[in-house]
mmCIF file of C-alpha atoms in Angstrom:
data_model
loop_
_atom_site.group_PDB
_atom_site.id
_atom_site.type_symbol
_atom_site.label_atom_id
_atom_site.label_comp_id
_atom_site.label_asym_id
_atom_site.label_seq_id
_atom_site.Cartn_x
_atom_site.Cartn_y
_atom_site.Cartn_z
ATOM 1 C CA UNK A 1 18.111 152.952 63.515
ATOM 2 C CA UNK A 2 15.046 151.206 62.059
ATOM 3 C CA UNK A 3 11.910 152.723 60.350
ATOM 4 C CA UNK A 4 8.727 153.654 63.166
ATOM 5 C CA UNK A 5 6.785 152.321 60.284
ATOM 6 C CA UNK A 6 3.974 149.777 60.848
ATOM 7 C CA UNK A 7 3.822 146.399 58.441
ATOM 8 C CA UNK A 8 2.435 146.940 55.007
ATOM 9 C CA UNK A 9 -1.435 146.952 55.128
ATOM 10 C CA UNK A 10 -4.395 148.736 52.983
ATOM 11 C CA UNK A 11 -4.957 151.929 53.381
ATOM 12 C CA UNK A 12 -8.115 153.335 54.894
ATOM 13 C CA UNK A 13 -7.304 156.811 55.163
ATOM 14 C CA UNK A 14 -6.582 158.955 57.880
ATOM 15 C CA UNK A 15 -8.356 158.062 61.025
ATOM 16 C CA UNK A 16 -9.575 161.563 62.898
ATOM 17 C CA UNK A 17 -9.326 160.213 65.971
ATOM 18 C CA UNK A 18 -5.657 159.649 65.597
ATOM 19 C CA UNK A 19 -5.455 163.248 64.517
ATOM 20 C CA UNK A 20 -6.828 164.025 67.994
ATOM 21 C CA UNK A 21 -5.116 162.547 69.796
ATOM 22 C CA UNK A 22 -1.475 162.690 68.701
ATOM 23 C CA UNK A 23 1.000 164.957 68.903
ATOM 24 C CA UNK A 24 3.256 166.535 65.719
ATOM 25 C CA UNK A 25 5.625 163.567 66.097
ATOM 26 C CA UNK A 26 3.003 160.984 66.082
ATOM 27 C CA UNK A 27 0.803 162.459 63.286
ATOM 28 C CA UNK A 28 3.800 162.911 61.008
ATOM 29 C CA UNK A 29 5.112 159.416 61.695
ATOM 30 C CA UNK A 30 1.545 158.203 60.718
ATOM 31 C CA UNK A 31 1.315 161.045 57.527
ATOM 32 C CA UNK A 32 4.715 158.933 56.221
ATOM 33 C CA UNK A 33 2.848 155.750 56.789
ATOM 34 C CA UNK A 34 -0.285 156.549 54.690
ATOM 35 C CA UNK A 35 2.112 157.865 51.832
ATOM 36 C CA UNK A 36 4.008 154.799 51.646
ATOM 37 C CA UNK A 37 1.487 153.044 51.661
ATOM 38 C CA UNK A 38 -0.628 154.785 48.741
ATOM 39 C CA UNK A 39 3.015 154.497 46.534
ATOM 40 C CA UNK A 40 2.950 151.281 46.940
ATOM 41 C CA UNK A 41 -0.299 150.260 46.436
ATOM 42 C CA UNK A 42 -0.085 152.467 43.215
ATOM 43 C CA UNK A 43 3.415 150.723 42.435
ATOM 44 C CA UNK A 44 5.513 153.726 41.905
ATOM 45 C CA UNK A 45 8.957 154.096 43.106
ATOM 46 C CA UNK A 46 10.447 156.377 45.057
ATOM 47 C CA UNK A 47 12.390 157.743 42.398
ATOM 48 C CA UNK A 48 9.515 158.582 40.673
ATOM 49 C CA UNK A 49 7.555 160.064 43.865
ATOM 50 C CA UNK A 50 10.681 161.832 44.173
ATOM 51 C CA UNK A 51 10.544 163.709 40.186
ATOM 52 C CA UNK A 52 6.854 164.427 40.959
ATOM 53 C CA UNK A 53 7.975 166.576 44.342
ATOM 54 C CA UNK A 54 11.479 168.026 42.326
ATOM 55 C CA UNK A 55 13.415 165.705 45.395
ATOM 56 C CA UNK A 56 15.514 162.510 45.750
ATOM 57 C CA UNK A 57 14.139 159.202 46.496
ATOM 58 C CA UNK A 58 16.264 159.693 49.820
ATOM 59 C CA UNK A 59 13.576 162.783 50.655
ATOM 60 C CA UNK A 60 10.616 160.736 50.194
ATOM 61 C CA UNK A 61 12.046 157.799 52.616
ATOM 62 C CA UNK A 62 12.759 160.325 55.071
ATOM 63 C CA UNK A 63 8.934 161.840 54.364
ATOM 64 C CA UNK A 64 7.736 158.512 54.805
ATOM 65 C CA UNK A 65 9.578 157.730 58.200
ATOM 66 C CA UNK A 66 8.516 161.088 59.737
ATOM 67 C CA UNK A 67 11.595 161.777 60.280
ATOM 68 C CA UNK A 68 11.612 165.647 58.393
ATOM 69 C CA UNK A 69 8.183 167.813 58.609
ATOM 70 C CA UNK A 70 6.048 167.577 55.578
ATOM 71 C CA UNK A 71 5.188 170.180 53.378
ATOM 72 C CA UNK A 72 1.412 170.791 52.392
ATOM 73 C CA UNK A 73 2.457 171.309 48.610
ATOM 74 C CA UNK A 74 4.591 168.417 48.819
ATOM 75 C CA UNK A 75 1.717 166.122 49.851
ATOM 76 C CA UNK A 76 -0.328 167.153 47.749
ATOM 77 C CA UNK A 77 1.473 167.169 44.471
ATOM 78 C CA UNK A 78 2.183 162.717 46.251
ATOM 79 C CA UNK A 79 -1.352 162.518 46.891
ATOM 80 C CA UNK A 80 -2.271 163.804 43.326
ATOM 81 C CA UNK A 81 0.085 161.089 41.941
ATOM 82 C CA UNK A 82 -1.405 158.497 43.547
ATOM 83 C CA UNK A 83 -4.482 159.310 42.559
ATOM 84 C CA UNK A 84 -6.093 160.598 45.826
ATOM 85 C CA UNK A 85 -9.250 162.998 45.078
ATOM 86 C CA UNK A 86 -11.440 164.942 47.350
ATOM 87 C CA UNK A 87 -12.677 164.333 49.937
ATOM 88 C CA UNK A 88 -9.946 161.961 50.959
ATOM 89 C CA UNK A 89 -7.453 164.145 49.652
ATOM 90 C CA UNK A 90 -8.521 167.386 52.469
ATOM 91 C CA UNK A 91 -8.320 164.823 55.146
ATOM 92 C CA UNK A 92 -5.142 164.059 54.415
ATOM 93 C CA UNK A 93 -4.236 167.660 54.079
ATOM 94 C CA UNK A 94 -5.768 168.545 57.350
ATOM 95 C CA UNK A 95 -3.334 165.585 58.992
ATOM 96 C CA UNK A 96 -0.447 167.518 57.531
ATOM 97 C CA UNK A 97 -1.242 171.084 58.895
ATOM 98 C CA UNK A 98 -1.770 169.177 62.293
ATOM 99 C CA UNK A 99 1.000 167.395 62.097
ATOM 100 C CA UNK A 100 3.162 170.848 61.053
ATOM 101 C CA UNK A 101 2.191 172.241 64.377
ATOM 102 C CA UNK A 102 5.197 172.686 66.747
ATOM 103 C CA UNK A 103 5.029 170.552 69.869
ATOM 104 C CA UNK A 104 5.368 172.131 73.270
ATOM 105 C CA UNK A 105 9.013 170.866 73.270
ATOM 106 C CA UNK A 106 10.086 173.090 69.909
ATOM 107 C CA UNK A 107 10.185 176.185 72.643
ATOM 108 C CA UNK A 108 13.647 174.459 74.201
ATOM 109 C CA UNK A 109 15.579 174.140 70.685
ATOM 110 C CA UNK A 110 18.211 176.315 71.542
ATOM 111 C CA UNK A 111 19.550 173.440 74.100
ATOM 112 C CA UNK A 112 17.323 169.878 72.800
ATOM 113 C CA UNK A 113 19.413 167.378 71.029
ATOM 114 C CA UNK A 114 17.562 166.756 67.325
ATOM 115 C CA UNK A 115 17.816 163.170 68.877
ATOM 116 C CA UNK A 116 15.772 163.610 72.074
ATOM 117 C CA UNK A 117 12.679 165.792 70.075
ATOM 118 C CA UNK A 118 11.081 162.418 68.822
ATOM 119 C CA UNK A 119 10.913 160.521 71.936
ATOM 120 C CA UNK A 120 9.244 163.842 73.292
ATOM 121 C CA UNK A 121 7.116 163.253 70.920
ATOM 122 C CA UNK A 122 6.146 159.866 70.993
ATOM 123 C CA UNK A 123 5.449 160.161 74.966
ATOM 124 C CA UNK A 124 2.890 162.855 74.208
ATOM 125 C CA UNK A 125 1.040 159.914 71.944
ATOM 126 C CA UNK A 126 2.006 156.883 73.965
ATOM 127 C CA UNK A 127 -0.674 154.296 75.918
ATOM 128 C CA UNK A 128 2.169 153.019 78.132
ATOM 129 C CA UNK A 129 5.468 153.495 78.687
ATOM 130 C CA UNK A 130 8.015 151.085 80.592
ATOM 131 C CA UNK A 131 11.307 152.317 81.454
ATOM 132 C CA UNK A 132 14.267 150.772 83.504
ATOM 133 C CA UNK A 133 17.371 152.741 84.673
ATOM 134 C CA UNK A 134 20.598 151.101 86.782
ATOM 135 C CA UNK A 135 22.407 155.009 87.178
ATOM 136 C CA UNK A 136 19.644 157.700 87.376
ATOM 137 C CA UNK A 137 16.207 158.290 88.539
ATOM 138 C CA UNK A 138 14.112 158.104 86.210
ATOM 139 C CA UNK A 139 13.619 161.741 84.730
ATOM 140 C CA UNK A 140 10.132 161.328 84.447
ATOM 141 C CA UNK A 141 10.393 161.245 88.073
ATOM 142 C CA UNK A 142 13.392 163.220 88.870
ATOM 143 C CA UNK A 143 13.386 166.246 91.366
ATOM 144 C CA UNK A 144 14.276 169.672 90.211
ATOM 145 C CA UNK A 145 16.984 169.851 92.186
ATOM 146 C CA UNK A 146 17.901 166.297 91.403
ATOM 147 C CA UNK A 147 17.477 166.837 88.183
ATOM 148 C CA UNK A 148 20.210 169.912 88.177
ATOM 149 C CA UNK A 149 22.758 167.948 89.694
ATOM 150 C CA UNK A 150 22.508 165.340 86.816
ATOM 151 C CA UNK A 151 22.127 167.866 83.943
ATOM 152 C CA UNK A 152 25.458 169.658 85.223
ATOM 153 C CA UNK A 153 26.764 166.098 84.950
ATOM 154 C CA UNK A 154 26.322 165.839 81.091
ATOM 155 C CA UNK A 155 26.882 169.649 80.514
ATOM 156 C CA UNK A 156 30.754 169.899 81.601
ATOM 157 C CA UNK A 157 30.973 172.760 79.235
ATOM 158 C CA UNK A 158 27.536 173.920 79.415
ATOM 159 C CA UNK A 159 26.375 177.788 80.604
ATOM 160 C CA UNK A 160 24.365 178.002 83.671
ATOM 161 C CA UNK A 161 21.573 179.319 81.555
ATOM 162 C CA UNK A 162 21.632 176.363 79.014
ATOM 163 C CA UNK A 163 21.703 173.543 82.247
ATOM 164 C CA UNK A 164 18.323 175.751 83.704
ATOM 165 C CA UNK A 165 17.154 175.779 80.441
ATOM 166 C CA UNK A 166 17.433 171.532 80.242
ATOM 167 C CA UNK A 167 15.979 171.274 83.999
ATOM 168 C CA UNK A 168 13.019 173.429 82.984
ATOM 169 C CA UNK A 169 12.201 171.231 80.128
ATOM 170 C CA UNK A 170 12.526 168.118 82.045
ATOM 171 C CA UNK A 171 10.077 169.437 84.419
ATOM 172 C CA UNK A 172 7.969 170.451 81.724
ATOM 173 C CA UNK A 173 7.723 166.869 80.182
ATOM 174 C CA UNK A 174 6.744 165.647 83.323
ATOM 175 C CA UNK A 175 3.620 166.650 83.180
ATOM 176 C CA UNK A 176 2.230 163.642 81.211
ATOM 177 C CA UNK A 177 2.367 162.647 84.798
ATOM 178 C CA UNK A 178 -0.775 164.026 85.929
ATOM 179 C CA UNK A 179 -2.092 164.749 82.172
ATOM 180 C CA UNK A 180 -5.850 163.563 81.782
ATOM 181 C CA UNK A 181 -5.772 160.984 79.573
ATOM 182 C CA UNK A 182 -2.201 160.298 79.705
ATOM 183 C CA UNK A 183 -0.376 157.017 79.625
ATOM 184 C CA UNK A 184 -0.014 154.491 82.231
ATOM 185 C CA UNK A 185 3.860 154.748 83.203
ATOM 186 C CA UNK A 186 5.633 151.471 85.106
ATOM 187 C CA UNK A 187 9.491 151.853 86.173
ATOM 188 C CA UNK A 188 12.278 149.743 87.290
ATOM 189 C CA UNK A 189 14.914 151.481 89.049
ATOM 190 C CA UNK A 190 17.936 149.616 90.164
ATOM 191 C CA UNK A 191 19.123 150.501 94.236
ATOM 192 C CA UNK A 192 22.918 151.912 92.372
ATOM 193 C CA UNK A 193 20.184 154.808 90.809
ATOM 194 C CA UNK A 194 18.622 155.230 94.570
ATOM 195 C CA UNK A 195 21.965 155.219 96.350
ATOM 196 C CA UNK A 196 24.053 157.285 94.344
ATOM 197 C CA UNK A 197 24.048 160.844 95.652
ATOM 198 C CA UNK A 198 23.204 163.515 93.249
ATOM 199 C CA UNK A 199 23.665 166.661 95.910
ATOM 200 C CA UNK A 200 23.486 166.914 99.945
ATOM 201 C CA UNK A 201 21.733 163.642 101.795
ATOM 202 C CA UNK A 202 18.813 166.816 101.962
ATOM 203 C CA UNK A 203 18.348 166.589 98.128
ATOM 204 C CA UNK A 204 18.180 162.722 97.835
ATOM 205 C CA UNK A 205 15.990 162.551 100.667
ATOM 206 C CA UNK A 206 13.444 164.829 99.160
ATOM 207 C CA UNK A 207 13.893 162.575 95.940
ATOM 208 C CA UNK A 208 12.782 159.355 97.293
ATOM 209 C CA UNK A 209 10.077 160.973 98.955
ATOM 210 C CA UNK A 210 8.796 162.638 95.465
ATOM 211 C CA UNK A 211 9.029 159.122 94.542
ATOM 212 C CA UNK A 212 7.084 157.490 97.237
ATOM 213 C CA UNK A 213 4.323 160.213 96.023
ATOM 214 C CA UNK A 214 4.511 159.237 92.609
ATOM 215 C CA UNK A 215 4.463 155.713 93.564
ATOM 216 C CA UNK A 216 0.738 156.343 95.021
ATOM 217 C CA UNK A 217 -0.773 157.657 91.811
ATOM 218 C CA UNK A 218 -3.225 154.886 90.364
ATOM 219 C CA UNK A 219 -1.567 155.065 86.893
ATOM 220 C CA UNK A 220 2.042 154.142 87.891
ATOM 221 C CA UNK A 221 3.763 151.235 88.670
ATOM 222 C CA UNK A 222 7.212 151.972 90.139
ATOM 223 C CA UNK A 223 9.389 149.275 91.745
ATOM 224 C CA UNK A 224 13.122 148.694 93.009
ATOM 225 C CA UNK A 225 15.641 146.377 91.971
ATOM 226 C CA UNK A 226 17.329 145.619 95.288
ATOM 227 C CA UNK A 227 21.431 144.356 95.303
ATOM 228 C CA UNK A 228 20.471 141.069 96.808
ATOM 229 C CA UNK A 229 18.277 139.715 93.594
ATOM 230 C CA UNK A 230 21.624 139.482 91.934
ATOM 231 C CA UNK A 231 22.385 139.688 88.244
ATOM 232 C CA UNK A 232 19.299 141.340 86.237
ATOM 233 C CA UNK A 233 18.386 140.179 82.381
ATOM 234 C CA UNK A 234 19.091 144.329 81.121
ATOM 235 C CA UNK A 235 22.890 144.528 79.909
ATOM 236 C CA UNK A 236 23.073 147.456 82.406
ATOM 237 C CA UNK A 237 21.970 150.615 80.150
ATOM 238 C CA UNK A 238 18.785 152.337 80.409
ATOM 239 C CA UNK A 239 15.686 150.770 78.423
ATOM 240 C CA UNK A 240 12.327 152.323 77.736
ATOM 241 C CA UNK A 241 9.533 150.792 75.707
ATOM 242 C CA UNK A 242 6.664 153.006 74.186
ATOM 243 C CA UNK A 243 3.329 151.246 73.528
ATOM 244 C CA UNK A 244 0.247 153.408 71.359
ATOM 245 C CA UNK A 245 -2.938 153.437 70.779
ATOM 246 C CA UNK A 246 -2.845 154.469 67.399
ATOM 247 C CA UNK A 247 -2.846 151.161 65.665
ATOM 248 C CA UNK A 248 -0.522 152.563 62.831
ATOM 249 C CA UNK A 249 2.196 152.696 65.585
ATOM 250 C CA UNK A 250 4.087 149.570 66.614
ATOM 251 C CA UNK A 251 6.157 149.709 69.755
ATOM 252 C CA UNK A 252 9.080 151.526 70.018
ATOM 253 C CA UNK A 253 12.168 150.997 71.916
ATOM 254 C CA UNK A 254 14.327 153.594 72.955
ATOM 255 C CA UNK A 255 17.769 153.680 74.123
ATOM 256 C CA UNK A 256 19.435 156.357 75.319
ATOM 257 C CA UNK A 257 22.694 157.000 74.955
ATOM 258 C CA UNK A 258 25.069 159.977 75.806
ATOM 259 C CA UNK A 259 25.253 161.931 72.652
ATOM 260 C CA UNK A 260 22.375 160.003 70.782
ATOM 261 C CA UNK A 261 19.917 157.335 71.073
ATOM 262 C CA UNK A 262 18.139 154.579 68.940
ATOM 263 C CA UNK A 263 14.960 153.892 68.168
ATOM 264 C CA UNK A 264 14.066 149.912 67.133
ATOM 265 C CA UNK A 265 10.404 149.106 66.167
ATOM 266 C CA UNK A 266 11.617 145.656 64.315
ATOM 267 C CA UNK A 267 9.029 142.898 66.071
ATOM 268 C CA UNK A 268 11.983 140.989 66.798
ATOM 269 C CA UNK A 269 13.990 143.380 68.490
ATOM 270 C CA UNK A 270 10.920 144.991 70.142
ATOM 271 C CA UNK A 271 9.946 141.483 72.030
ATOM 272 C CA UNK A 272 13.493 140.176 73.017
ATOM 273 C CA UNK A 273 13.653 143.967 74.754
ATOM 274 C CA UNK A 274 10.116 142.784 76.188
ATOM 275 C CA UNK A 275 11.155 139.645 77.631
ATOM 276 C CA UNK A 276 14.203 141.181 79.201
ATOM 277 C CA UNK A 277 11.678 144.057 80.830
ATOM 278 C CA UNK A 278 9.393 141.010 81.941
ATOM 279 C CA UNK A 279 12.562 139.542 83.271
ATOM 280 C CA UNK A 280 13.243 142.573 85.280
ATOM 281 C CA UNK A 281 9.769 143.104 86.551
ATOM 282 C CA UNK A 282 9.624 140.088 88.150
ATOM 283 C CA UNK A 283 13.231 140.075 89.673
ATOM 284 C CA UNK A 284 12.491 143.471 91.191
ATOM 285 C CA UNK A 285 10.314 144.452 94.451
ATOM 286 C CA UNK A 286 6.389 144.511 93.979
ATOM 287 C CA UNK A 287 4.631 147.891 95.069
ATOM 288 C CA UNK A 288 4.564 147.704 98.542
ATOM 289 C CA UNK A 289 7.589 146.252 99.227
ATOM 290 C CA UNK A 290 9.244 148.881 97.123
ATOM 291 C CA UNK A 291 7.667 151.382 98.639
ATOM 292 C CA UNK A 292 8.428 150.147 101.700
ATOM 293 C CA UNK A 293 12.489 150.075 100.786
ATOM 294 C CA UNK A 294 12.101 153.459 99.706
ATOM 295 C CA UNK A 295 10.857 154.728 103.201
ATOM 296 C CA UNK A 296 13.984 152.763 105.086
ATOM 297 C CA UNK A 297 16.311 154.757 102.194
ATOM 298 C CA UNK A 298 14.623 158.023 103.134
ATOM 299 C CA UNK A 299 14.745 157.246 106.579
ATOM 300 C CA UNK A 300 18.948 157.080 106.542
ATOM 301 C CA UNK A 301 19.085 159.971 105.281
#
């Protein structure tokens, strides 16, 4: 996994609107990035960041990341070291109390991976997000009873409470679909996805017409990958690619895997993931013709 850390650049403090407008995930990832970038512009080490805090250099990488919550003492005692006084200092303070503050997501912890609460995050915070699947509806756009079936899938051993508790959460994050504000969302989905049957011909009917709903809404882009365009540029797994506003964040690729995922924000990995989205996009359907293969799907059914 690589660091969701921006290249090195001044610091200018922390930027209230950011504060505003991210979520816990976003405003800690950013926290780490102002930190890092204060040690190094004072040239101390982490080792030594890490005697000033009573921790290991390994802590302070992780505080830097954003991958662990920061502590308010622990920032300041950093911030103090680098020689950060007020008023600077309270701003930065006030980033990490917001950035301490659970996200809506922290209520489903009793059956969320540790792996799947950052992209929950960074969807909260994100200006667009792409996404391609070849075996699944999206789960942005997934039914709840669509959704069930594939949950059960992945949850062989899993209670019926725990699968209902998954569902509900994946219906929860959906709501950045209709959120003010919220980001503009474009999908890929490969026929396989739209032909597999996930529960009665009743359930996957009601799918594709949730989809052909979604499809209408002026913020999403949603088109098919039909069997006759041949071979696609993806190597067949599921691809998303998360785009901010915050200009501390780069992009962020995420790929989901069964038990874990990765995150890549290297520039070079980021655009060859790009071009193979790009690639996609213009293999599939456009719009209308998608939603036009949709309606002949539904209409099999």
């Amino acid at each position: 996994m690589t660091a969701l850390l921006p290249d090195p650049a001044a610091d200018r403090g922390p930027d209230r609107q950011q504060e505003q407008r991210g979520g816990p995930t976003v405003l800690r990832i950013v926290l780490g990035t102002h930190l890092r970038r204060l040690r190094e512009a004072r040239g101390i080490s982490r080792e030594a960041a890490g005697e000033a805090i009573r921790a290991s250099h390994a802590k302070i990488s992780r505080l830097e990341l954003g991958r662990v919550g920061q502590k308010e003492r622990d920032v300041r005692d950093l911030l103090l070291l680098y020689g950060v006084g007020e008023p600077e200092l309270e701003e930065y303070l006030q980033l990490c109390r917001r950035a301490a503050t659970p996200g809506w997501w922290q209520q489903y912890s009793d059956v969320m991976p540790a792996w799947l609460e950052t992209v929950l995050g960074l969807e909260e915070a994100a200006a667009v997000i792409r996404n391609y699947q070849v075996q699944f509806i999206p789960g942005l756009l997934q039914t709840e009873e669509y959704a069930q079936g594939v949950t059960a899938l992945g949850q062989a051993r899993g209670s019926e409470r725990a699968i209902a508790r998954k569902v509900e959460m994946r219906m929860r994050r959906q709501q950045i679909l209709r959120a003010p504000g919220g980001p503009k969302l474009w999908f890929v989905v490969d026929e396989s996805a739209l032909r597999r049957p996930q529960g009665s011909p009743g359930v996957m009917k009601r799918q594709l017409e949730h989809l052909i709903e979604v499809a209408a809404l002026p913020h999403v882009t949603l088109q098919v990958a039909p069997f006759e365009i041949g071979g696609l540029a993806s190597s067949g797994g599921p691809i998303t690619i998360l785009r901010f506003r915050e200009p501390d964040l780069p992009d962020i690729v995420y790929l989901e895997q069964l038990t874990s995922a990765l995150y890549l924000d290297k520039r070079e990995d980021v655009e060859n993931y790009m071009v193979v989205m790009d690639r996609l996009s213009a293999a599939a359907e456009n719009d209308e013709d998608s939603v036009r293969f949709l309606k002949d799907l539904a209409a099999e059914l």
